[in-house]
CSV table of C-alpha atoms and ligand atoms in Angstrom, one decimal:
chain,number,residue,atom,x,y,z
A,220,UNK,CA,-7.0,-42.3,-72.9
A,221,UNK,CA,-6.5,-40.1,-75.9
A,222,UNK,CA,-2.6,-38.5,-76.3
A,223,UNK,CA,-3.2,-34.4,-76.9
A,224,UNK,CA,-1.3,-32.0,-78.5
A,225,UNK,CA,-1.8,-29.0,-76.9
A,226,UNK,CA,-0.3,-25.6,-78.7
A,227,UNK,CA,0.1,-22.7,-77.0
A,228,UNK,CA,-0.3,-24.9,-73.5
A,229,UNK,CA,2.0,-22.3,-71.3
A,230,UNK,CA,-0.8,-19.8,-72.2
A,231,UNK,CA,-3.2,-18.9,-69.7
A,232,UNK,CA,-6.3,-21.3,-70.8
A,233,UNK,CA,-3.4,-23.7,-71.9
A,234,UNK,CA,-2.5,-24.4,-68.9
A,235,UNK,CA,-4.9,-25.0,-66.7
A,236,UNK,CA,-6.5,-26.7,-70.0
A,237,UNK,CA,-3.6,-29.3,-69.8
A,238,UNK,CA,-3.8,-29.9,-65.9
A,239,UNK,CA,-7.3,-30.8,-66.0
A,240,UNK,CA,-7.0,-33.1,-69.3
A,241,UNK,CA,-4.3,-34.7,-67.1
A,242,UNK,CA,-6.8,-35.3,-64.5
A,243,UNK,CA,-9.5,-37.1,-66.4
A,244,UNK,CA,-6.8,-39.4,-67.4
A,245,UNK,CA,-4.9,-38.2,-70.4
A,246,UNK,CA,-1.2,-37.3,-71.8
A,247,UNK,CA,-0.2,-34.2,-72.9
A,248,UNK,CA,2.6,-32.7,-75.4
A,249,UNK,CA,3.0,-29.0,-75.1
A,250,UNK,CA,4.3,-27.3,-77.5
A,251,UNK,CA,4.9,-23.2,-76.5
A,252,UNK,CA,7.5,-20.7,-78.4
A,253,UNK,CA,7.2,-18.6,-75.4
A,254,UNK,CA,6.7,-15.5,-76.8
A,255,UNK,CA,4.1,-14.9,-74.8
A,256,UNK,CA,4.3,-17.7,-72.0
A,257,UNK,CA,7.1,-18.3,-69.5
A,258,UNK,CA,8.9,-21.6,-68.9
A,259,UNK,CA,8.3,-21.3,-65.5
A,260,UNK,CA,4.7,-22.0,-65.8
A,261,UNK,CA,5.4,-25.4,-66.6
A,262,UNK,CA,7.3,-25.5,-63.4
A,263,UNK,CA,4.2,-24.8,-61.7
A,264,UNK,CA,1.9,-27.3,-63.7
A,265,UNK,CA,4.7,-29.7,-62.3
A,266,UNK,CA,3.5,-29.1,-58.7
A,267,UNK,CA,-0.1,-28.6,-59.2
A,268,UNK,CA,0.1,-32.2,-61.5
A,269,UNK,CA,2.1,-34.5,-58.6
A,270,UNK,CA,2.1,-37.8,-59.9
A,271,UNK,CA,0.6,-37.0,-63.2
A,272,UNK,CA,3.6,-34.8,-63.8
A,273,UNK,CA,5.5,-37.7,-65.8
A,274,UNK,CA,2.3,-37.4,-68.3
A,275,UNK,CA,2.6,-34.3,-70.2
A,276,UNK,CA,6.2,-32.6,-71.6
A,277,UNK,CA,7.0,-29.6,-73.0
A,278,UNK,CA,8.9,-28.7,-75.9
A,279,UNK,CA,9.9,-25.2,-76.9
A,280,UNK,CA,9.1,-24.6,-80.5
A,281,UNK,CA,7.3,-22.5,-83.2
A,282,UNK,CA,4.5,-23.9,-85.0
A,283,UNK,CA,6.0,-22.5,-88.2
A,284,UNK,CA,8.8,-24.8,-87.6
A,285,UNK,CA,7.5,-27.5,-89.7
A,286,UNK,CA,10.4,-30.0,-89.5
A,287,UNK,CA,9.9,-30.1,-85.9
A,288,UNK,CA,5.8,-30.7,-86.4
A,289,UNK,CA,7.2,-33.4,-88.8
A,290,UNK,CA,9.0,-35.0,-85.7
A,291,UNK,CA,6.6,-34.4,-83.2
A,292,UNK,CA,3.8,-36.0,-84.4
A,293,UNK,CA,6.1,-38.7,-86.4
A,294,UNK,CA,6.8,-39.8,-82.7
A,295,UNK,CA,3.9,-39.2,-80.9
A,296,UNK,CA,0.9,-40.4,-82.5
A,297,UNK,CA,-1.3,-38.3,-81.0
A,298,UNK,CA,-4.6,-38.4,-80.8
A,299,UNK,CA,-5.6,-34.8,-81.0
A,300,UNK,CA,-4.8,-31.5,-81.2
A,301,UNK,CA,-6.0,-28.7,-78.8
A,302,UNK,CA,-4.8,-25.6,-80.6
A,303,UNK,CA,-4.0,-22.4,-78.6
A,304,UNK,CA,-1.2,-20.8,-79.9
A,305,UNK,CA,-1.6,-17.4,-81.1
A,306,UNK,CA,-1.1,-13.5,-80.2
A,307,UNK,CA,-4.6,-12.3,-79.4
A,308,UNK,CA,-4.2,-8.5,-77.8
A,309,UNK,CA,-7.0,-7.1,-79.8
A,310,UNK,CA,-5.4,-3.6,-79.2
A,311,UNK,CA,-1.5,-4.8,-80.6
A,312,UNK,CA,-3.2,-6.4,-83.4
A,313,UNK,CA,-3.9,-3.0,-84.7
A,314,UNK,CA,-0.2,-2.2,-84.7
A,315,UNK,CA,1.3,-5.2,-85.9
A,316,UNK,CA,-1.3,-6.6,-88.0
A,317,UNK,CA,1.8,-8.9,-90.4
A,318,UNK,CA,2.7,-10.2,-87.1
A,319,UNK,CA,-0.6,-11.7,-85.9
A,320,UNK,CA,-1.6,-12.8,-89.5
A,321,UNK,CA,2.4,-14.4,-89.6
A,322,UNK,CA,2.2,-16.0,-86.3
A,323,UNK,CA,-1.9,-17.2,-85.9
A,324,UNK,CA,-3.0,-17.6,-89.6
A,325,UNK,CA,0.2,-18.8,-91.0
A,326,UNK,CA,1.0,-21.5,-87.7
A,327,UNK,CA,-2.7,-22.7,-88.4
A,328,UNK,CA,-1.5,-23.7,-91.5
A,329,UNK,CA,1.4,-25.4,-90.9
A,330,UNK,CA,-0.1,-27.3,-88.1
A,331,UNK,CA,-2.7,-28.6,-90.1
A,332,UNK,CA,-0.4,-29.6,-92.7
A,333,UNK,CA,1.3,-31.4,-90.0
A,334,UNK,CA,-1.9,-33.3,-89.0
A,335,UNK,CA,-2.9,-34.1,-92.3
A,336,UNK,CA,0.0,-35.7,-93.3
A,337,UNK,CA,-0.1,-37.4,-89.8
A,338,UNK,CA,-3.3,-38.5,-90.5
A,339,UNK,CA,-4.4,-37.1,-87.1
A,340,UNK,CA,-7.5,-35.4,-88.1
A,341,UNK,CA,-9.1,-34.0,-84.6
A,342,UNK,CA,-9.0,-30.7,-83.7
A,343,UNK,CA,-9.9,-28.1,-80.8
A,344,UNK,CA,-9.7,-24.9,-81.5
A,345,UNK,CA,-9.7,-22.0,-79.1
A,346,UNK,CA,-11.9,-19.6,-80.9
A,347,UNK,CA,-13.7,-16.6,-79.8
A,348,UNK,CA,-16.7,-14.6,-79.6
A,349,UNK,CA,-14.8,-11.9,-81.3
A,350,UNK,CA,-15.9,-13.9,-84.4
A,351,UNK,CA,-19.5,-12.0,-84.0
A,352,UNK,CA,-18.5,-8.9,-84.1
A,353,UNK,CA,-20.7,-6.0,-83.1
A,354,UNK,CA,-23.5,-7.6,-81.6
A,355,UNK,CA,-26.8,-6.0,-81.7
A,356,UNK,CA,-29.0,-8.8,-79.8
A,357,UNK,CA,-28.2,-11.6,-77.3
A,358,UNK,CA,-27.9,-14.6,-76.3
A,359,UNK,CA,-25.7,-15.1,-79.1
A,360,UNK,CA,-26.1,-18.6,-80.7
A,361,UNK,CA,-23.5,-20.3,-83.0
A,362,UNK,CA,-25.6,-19.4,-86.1
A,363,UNK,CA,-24.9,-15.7,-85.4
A,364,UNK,CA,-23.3,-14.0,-88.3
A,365,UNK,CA,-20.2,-13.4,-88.2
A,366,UNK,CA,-17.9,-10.8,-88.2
A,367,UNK,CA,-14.3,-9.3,-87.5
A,368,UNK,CA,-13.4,-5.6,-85.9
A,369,UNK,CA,-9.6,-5.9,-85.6
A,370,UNK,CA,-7.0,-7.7,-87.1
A,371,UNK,CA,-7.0,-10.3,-83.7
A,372,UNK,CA,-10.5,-11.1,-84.3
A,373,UNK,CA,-9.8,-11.5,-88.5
A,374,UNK,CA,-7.4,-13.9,-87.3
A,375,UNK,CA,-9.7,-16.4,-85.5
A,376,UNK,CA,-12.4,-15.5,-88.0
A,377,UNK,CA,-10.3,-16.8,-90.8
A,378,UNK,CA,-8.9,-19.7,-89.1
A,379,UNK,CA,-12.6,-21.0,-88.5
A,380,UNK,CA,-12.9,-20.3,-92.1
A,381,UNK,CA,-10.1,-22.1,-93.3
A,382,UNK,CA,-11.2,-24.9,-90.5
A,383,UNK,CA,-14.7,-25.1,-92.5
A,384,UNK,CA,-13.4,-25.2,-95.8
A,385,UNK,CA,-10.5,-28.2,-94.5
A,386,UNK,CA,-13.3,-30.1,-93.0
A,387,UNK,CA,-15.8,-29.8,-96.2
A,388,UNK,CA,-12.5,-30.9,-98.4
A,389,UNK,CA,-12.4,-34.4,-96.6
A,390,UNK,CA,-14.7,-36.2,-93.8
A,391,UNK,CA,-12.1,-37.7,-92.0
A,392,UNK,CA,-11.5,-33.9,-90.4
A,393,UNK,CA,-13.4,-33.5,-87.0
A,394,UNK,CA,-13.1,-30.1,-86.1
A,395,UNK,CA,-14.8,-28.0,-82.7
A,396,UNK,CA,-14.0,-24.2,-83.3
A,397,UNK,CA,-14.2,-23.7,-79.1
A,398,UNK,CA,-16.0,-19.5,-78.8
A,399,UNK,CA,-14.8,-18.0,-75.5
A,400,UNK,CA,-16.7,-15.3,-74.0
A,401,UNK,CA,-14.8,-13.7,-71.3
A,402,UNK,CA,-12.3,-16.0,-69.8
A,403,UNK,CA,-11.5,-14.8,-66.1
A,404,UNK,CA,-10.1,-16.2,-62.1
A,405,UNK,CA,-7.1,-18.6,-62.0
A,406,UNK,CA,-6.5,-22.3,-61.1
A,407,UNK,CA,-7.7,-22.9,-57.8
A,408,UNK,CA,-4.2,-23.1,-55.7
A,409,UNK,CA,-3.5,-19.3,-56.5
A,410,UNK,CA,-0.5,-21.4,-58.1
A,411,UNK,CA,-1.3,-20.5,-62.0
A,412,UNK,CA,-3.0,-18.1,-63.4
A,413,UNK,CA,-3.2,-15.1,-66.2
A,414,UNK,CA,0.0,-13.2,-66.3
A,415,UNK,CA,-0.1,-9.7,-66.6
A,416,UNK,CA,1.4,-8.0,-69.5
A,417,UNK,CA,1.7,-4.0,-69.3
A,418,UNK,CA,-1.3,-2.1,-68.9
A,419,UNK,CA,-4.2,-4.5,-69.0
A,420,UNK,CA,-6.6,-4.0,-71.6
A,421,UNK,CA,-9.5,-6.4,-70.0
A,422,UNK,CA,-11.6,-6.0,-67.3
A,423,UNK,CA,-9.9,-8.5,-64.4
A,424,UNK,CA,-6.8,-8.3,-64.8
A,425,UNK,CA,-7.0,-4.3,-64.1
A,426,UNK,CA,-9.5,-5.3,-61.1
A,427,UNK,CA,-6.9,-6.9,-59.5
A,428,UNK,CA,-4.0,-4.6,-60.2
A,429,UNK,CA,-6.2,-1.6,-58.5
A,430,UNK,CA,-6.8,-4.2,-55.5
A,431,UNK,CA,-3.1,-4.7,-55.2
A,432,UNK,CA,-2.5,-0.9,-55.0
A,433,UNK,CA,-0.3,-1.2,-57.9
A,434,UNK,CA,-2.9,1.0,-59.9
A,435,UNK,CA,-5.0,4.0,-58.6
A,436,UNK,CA,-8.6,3.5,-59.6
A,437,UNK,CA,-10.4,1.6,-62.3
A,438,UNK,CA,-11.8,3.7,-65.0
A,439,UNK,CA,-15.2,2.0,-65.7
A,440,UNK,CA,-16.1,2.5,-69.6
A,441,UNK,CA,-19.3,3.6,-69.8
A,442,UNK,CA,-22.0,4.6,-67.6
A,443,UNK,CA,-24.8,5.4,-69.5
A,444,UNK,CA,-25.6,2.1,-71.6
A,445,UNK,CA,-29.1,1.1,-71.5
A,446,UNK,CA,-28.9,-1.4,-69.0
A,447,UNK,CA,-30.0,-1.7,-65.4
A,448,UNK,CA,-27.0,-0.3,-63.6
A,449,UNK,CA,-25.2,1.7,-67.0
A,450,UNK,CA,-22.6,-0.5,-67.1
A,451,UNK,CA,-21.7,-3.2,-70.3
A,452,UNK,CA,-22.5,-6.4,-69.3
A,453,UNK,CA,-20.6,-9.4,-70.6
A,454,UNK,CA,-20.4,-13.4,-70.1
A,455,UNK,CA,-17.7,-13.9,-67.5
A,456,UNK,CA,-16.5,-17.7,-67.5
A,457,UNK,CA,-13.8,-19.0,-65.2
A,458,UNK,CA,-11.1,-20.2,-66.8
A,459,UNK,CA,-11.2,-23.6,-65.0
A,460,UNK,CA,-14.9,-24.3,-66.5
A,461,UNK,CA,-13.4,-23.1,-69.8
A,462,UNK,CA,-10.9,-26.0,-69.2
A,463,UNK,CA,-13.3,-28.9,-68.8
A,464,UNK,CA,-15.2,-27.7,-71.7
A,465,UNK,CA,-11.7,-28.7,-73.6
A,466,UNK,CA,-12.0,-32.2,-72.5
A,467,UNK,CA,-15.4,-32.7,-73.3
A,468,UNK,CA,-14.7,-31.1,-76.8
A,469,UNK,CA,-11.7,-33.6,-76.6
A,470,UNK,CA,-13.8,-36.4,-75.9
A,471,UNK,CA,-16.7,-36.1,-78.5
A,472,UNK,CA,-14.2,-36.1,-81.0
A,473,UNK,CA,-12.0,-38.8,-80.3
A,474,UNK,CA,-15.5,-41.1,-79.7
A,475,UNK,CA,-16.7,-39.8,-82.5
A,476,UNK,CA,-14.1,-41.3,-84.3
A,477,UNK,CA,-13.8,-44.8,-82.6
A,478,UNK,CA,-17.5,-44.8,-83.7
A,479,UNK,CA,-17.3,-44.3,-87.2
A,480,UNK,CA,-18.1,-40.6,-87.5
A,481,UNK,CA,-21.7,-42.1,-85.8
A,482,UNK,CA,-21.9,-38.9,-83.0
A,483,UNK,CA,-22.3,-39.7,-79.8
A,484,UNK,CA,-24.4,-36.9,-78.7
A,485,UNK,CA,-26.9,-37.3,-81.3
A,486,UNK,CA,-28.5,-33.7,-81.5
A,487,UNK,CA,-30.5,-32.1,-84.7
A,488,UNK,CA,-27.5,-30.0,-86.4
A,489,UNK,CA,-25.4,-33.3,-86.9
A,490,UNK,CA,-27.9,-35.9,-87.4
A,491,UNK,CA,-28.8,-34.0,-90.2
A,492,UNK,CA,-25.1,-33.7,-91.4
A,493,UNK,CA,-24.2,-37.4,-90.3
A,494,UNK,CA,-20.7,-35.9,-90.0
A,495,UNK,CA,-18.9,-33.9,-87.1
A,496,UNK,CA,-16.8,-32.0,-89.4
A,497,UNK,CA,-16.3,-28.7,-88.3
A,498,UNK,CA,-18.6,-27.0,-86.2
A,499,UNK,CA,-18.6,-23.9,-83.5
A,500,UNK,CA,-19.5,-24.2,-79.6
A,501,UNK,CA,-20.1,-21.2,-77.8
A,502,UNK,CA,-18.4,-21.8,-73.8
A,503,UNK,CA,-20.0,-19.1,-72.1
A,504,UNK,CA,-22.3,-19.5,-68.7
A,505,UNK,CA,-25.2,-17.8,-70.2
A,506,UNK,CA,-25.6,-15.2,-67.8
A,507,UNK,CA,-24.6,-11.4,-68.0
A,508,UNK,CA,-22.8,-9.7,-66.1
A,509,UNK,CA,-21.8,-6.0,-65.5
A,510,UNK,CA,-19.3,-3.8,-65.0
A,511,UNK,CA,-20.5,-2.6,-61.5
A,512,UNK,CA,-21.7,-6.0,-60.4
A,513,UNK,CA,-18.2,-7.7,-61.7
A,514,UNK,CA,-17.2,-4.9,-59.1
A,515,UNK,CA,-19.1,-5.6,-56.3
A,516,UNK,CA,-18.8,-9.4,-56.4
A,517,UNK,CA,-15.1,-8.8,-56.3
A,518,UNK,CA,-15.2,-6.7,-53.0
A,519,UNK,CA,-17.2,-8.7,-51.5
A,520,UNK,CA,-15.3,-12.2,-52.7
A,521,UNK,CA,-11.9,-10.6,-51.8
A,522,UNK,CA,-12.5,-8.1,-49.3
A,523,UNK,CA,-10.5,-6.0,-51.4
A,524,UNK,CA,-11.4,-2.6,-52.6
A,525,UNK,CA,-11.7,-1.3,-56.1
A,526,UNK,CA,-11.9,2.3,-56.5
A,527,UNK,CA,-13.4,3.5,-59.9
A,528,UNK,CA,-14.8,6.2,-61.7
A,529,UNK,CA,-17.1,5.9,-64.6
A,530,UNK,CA,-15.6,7.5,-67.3
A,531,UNK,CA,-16.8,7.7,-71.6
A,532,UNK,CA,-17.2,4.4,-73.6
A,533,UNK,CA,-14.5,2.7,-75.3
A,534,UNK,CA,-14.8,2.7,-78.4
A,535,UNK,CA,-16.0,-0.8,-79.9
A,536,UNK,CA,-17.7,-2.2,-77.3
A,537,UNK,CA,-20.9,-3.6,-77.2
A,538,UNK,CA,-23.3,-2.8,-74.9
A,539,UNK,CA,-24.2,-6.8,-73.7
A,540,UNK,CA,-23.0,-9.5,-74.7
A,541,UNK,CA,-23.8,-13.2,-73.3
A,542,UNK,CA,-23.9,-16.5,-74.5
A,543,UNK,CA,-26.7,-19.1,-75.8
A,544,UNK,CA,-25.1,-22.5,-74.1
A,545,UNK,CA,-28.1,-25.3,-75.5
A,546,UNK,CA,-25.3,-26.4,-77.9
A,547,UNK,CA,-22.7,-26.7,-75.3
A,548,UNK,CA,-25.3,-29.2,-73.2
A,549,UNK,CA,-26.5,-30.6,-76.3
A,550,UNK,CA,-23.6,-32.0,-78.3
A,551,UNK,CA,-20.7,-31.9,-75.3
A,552,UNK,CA,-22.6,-32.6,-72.2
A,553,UNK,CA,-20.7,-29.6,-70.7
A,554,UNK,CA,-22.0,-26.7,-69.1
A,555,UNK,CA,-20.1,-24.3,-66.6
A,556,UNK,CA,-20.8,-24.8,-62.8
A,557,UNK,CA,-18.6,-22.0,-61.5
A,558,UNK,CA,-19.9,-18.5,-59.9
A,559,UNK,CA,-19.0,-15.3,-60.1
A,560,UNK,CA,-18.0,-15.5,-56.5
A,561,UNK,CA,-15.3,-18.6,-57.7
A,562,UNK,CA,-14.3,-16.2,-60.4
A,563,UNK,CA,-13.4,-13.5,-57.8
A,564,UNK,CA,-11.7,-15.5,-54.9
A,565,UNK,CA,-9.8,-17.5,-57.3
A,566,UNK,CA,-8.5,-14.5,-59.4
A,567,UNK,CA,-7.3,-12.8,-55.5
A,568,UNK,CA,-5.7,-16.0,-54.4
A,569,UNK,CA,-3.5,-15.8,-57.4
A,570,UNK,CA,-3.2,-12.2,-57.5
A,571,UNK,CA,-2.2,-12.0,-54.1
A,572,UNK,CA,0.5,-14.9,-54.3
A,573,UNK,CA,2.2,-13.6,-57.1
A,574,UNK,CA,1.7,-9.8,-57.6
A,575,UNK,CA,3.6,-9.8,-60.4
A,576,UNK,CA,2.6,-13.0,-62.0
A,577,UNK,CA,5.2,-15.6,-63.4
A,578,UNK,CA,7.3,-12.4,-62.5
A,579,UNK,CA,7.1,-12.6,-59.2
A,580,UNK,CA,10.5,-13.4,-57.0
A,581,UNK,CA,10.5,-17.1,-55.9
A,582,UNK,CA,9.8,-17.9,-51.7
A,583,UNK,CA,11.6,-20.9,-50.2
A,584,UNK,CA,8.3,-22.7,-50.0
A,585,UNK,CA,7.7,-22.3,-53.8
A,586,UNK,CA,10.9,-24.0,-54.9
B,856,WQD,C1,-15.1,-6.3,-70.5
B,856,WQD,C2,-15.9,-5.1,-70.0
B,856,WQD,C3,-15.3,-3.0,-71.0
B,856,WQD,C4,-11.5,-2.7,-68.9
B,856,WQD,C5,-12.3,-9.0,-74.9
B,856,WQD,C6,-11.7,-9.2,-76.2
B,856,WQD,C7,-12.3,-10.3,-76.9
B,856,WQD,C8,-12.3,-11.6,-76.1
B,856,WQD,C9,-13.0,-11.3,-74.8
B,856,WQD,C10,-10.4,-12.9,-76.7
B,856,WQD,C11,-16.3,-4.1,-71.2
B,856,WQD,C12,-15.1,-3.0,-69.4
B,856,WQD,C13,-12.7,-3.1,-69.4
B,856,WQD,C14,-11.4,-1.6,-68.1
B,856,WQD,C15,-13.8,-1.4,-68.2
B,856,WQD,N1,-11.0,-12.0,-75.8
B,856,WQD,N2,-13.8,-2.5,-69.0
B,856,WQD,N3,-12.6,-0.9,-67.7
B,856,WQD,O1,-14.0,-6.2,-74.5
B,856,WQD,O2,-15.6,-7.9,-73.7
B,856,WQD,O3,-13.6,-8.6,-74.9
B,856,WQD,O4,-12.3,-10.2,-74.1
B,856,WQD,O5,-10.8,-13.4,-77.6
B,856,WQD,O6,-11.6,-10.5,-78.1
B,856,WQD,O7,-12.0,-8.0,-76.9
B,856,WQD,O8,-13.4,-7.8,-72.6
B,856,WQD,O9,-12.3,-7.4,-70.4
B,856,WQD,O10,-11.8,-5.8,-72.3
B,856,WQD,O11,-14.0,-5.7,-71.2
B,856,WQD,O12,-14.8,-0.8,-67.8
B,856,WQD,O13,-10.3,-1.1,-67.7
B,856,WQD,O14,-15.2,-4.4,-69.1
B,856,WQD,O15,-15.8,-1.8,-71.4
B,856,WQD,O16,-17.6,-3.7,-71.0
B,856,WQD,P1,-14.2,-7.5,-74.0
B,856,WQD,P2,-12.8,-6.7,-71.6
């Protein structure tokens, strides 16, 4: 089964990204400079991974560290890369704009260089549906235009460009740029999950610090968009689902590959090109959800309560956003099978466990 190199895999969609590619068989090498990631998330993985713990190892590092690239995949041979590694808080992007193009443009780079020279030529790449901007209709489909409205978003924008231009240099590159829509709940254990950092900027991870009672009320942006209840709707996907989609992205590629760049899926977009080279997937579940509704489902998953008031916009956001999943089925045989009510219990289980994420003080029976 193929041998992954997984960036970034400490991360939140990391992972529970590597656990599950452990699961259907594979190994993994993570490689994490923790600056945004705690070591002791791979202490968990440990335990949630029992005897397929001995199959993936973690090695702290920067992807600008090129020597080390050099070594790692001089001894590893992998068979691809699933890259996650970057900064990606759309709001600290604004403020440190040399930082995020330093750490996500700049690693891309080098990691590519890295696989090129390694002759290790399949990539994952953990895009986003930031990469369409200010969206005006939806479902959104992969041909979308696209579009950037911070420097976070430029970041993955330009990486996909850079991916396109890599994969149109020389057909040996196969290359799935992964979109995200909103990636929410936790591993089902309530042993890993998304750690809180600060104030939360997205919508969960301030759901559950109100149902803690470690904030007072939830201010809901917006009340008076033109939807059914006022409230933005978006395209909540649990981050488990997210994390199968991975594999399957995984698995096209590598088979792709064994079968001479013959796809396996054969759908209209590559027939046409013969070649996988480089192309987006949206991993959404297709269906919208709101503000309110997120709301409710979460009270009545949790029996928690989340106190709100509705309060002006914020600026930048779109009024609904969802995604168009054919492609997904198509070309990866993937779609999400996870509900909104999974999303919600999952999310508590973890919140409640550890209140303060990878933060939170160790119990005797989490040694
Ligand atoms: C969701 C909805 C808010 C917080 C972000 C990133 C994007 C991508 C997906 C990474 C919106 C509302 C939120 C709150 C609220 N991530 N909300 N009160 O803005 O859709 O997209 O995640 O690539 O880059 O921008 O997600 O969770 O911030 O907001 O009412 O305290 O919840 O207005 O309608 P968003 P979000």
């Amino acid at each position: 089964m193929p041998h992954v190199f997984v960036t970034g895999g400490l991360g939140f969609i990391g992972s529970h990204t590597t656990l599950v590619l452990l699961e259907h068989g594979h190994s993994v090498v993570i490689l994490d400079n923790l600056s945004n990631a705690f070591e002791r998330v791979f202490t968990h993985m440990k335990k949630l991974a029992g005897d397929k713990a001995d199959k993936m190892k973690f090695v702290q590092g920067d992807l600008r560290d090129k020597a080390l690239l050099d070594k790692l995949f001089s001894e590893e041979k992998f068979d691809a890369v699933i890259h996650f590694a970057g900064f990606k808080a759309v709001g600290e992007s604004v403020e440190k704009p040399l930082e995020y193009y330093d750490n996500n443009f700049c690693g891309s780079v080098a990691l590519l260089e890295a696989m090129r020279t390694h002759k290790c030529m399949n990539l994952v790449f953990s895009s986003s549906c930031t990469v369409y901007g200010m969206v005006e209709k939806t479902p959104i489909t992969e041909d979308f235009p696209l579009a950037a409205v911070s420097p976070y978003g430029r970041t993955k924008l330009f990486q996909e460009d850079m991916y396109r231009d890599v994969a149109a240099s020389d057909p040996s590159w196969r290359i799935l740029l992964l979109r995200y829509f909103n990636p929410v709940g936790a591993h089902p254990s309530g042993d890993l999950g998304e750690h809180p950092v600060g104030i939360p900027n997205n919508l969960m991870p301030y759901v559950q610090q109100v149902a803690l009672g470690q904030r007072e009320f939830l201010r809901v942006f917006g009340g008076d968009y033109p939807t059914p209840d006022g409230s933005a709707i978006r395209d909540y996907i649990h981050v488990m689902d997210l994390a199968e989609g991975h594999v399957a992205a995984v698995k096209l590629i590598v088979e792709d590959e064994k079968l001479g760049c013959k796809p396996v899926n054969l759908v209209k977009l590559i027939v046409e090109d013969e070649k996988l080279g480089c192309k987006p997937v949206n991993l959404g579940t297709g269906r919208g959800t709101s503000v309110l509704e997120m709301i409710k489902a979460f009270e009545e998953n949790t029996g928690a309560k989340v106190p709100y008031k509705v309060v002006d916009r914020r600026a930048g956001d779109t009024i609904a956003v969802w995604a168009a999943t054919e492609l997904a089925e198509s070309l990866l045989g993937w779609k999400s099978k996870l509900s909104l009510a999974d999303m919600c219990r999952d999310q508590w289980a973890w919140a409640s466990k550890y209140p303060q994420g990878y933060e939170t003080p160790v119990k005797e029976d989490q040694q």
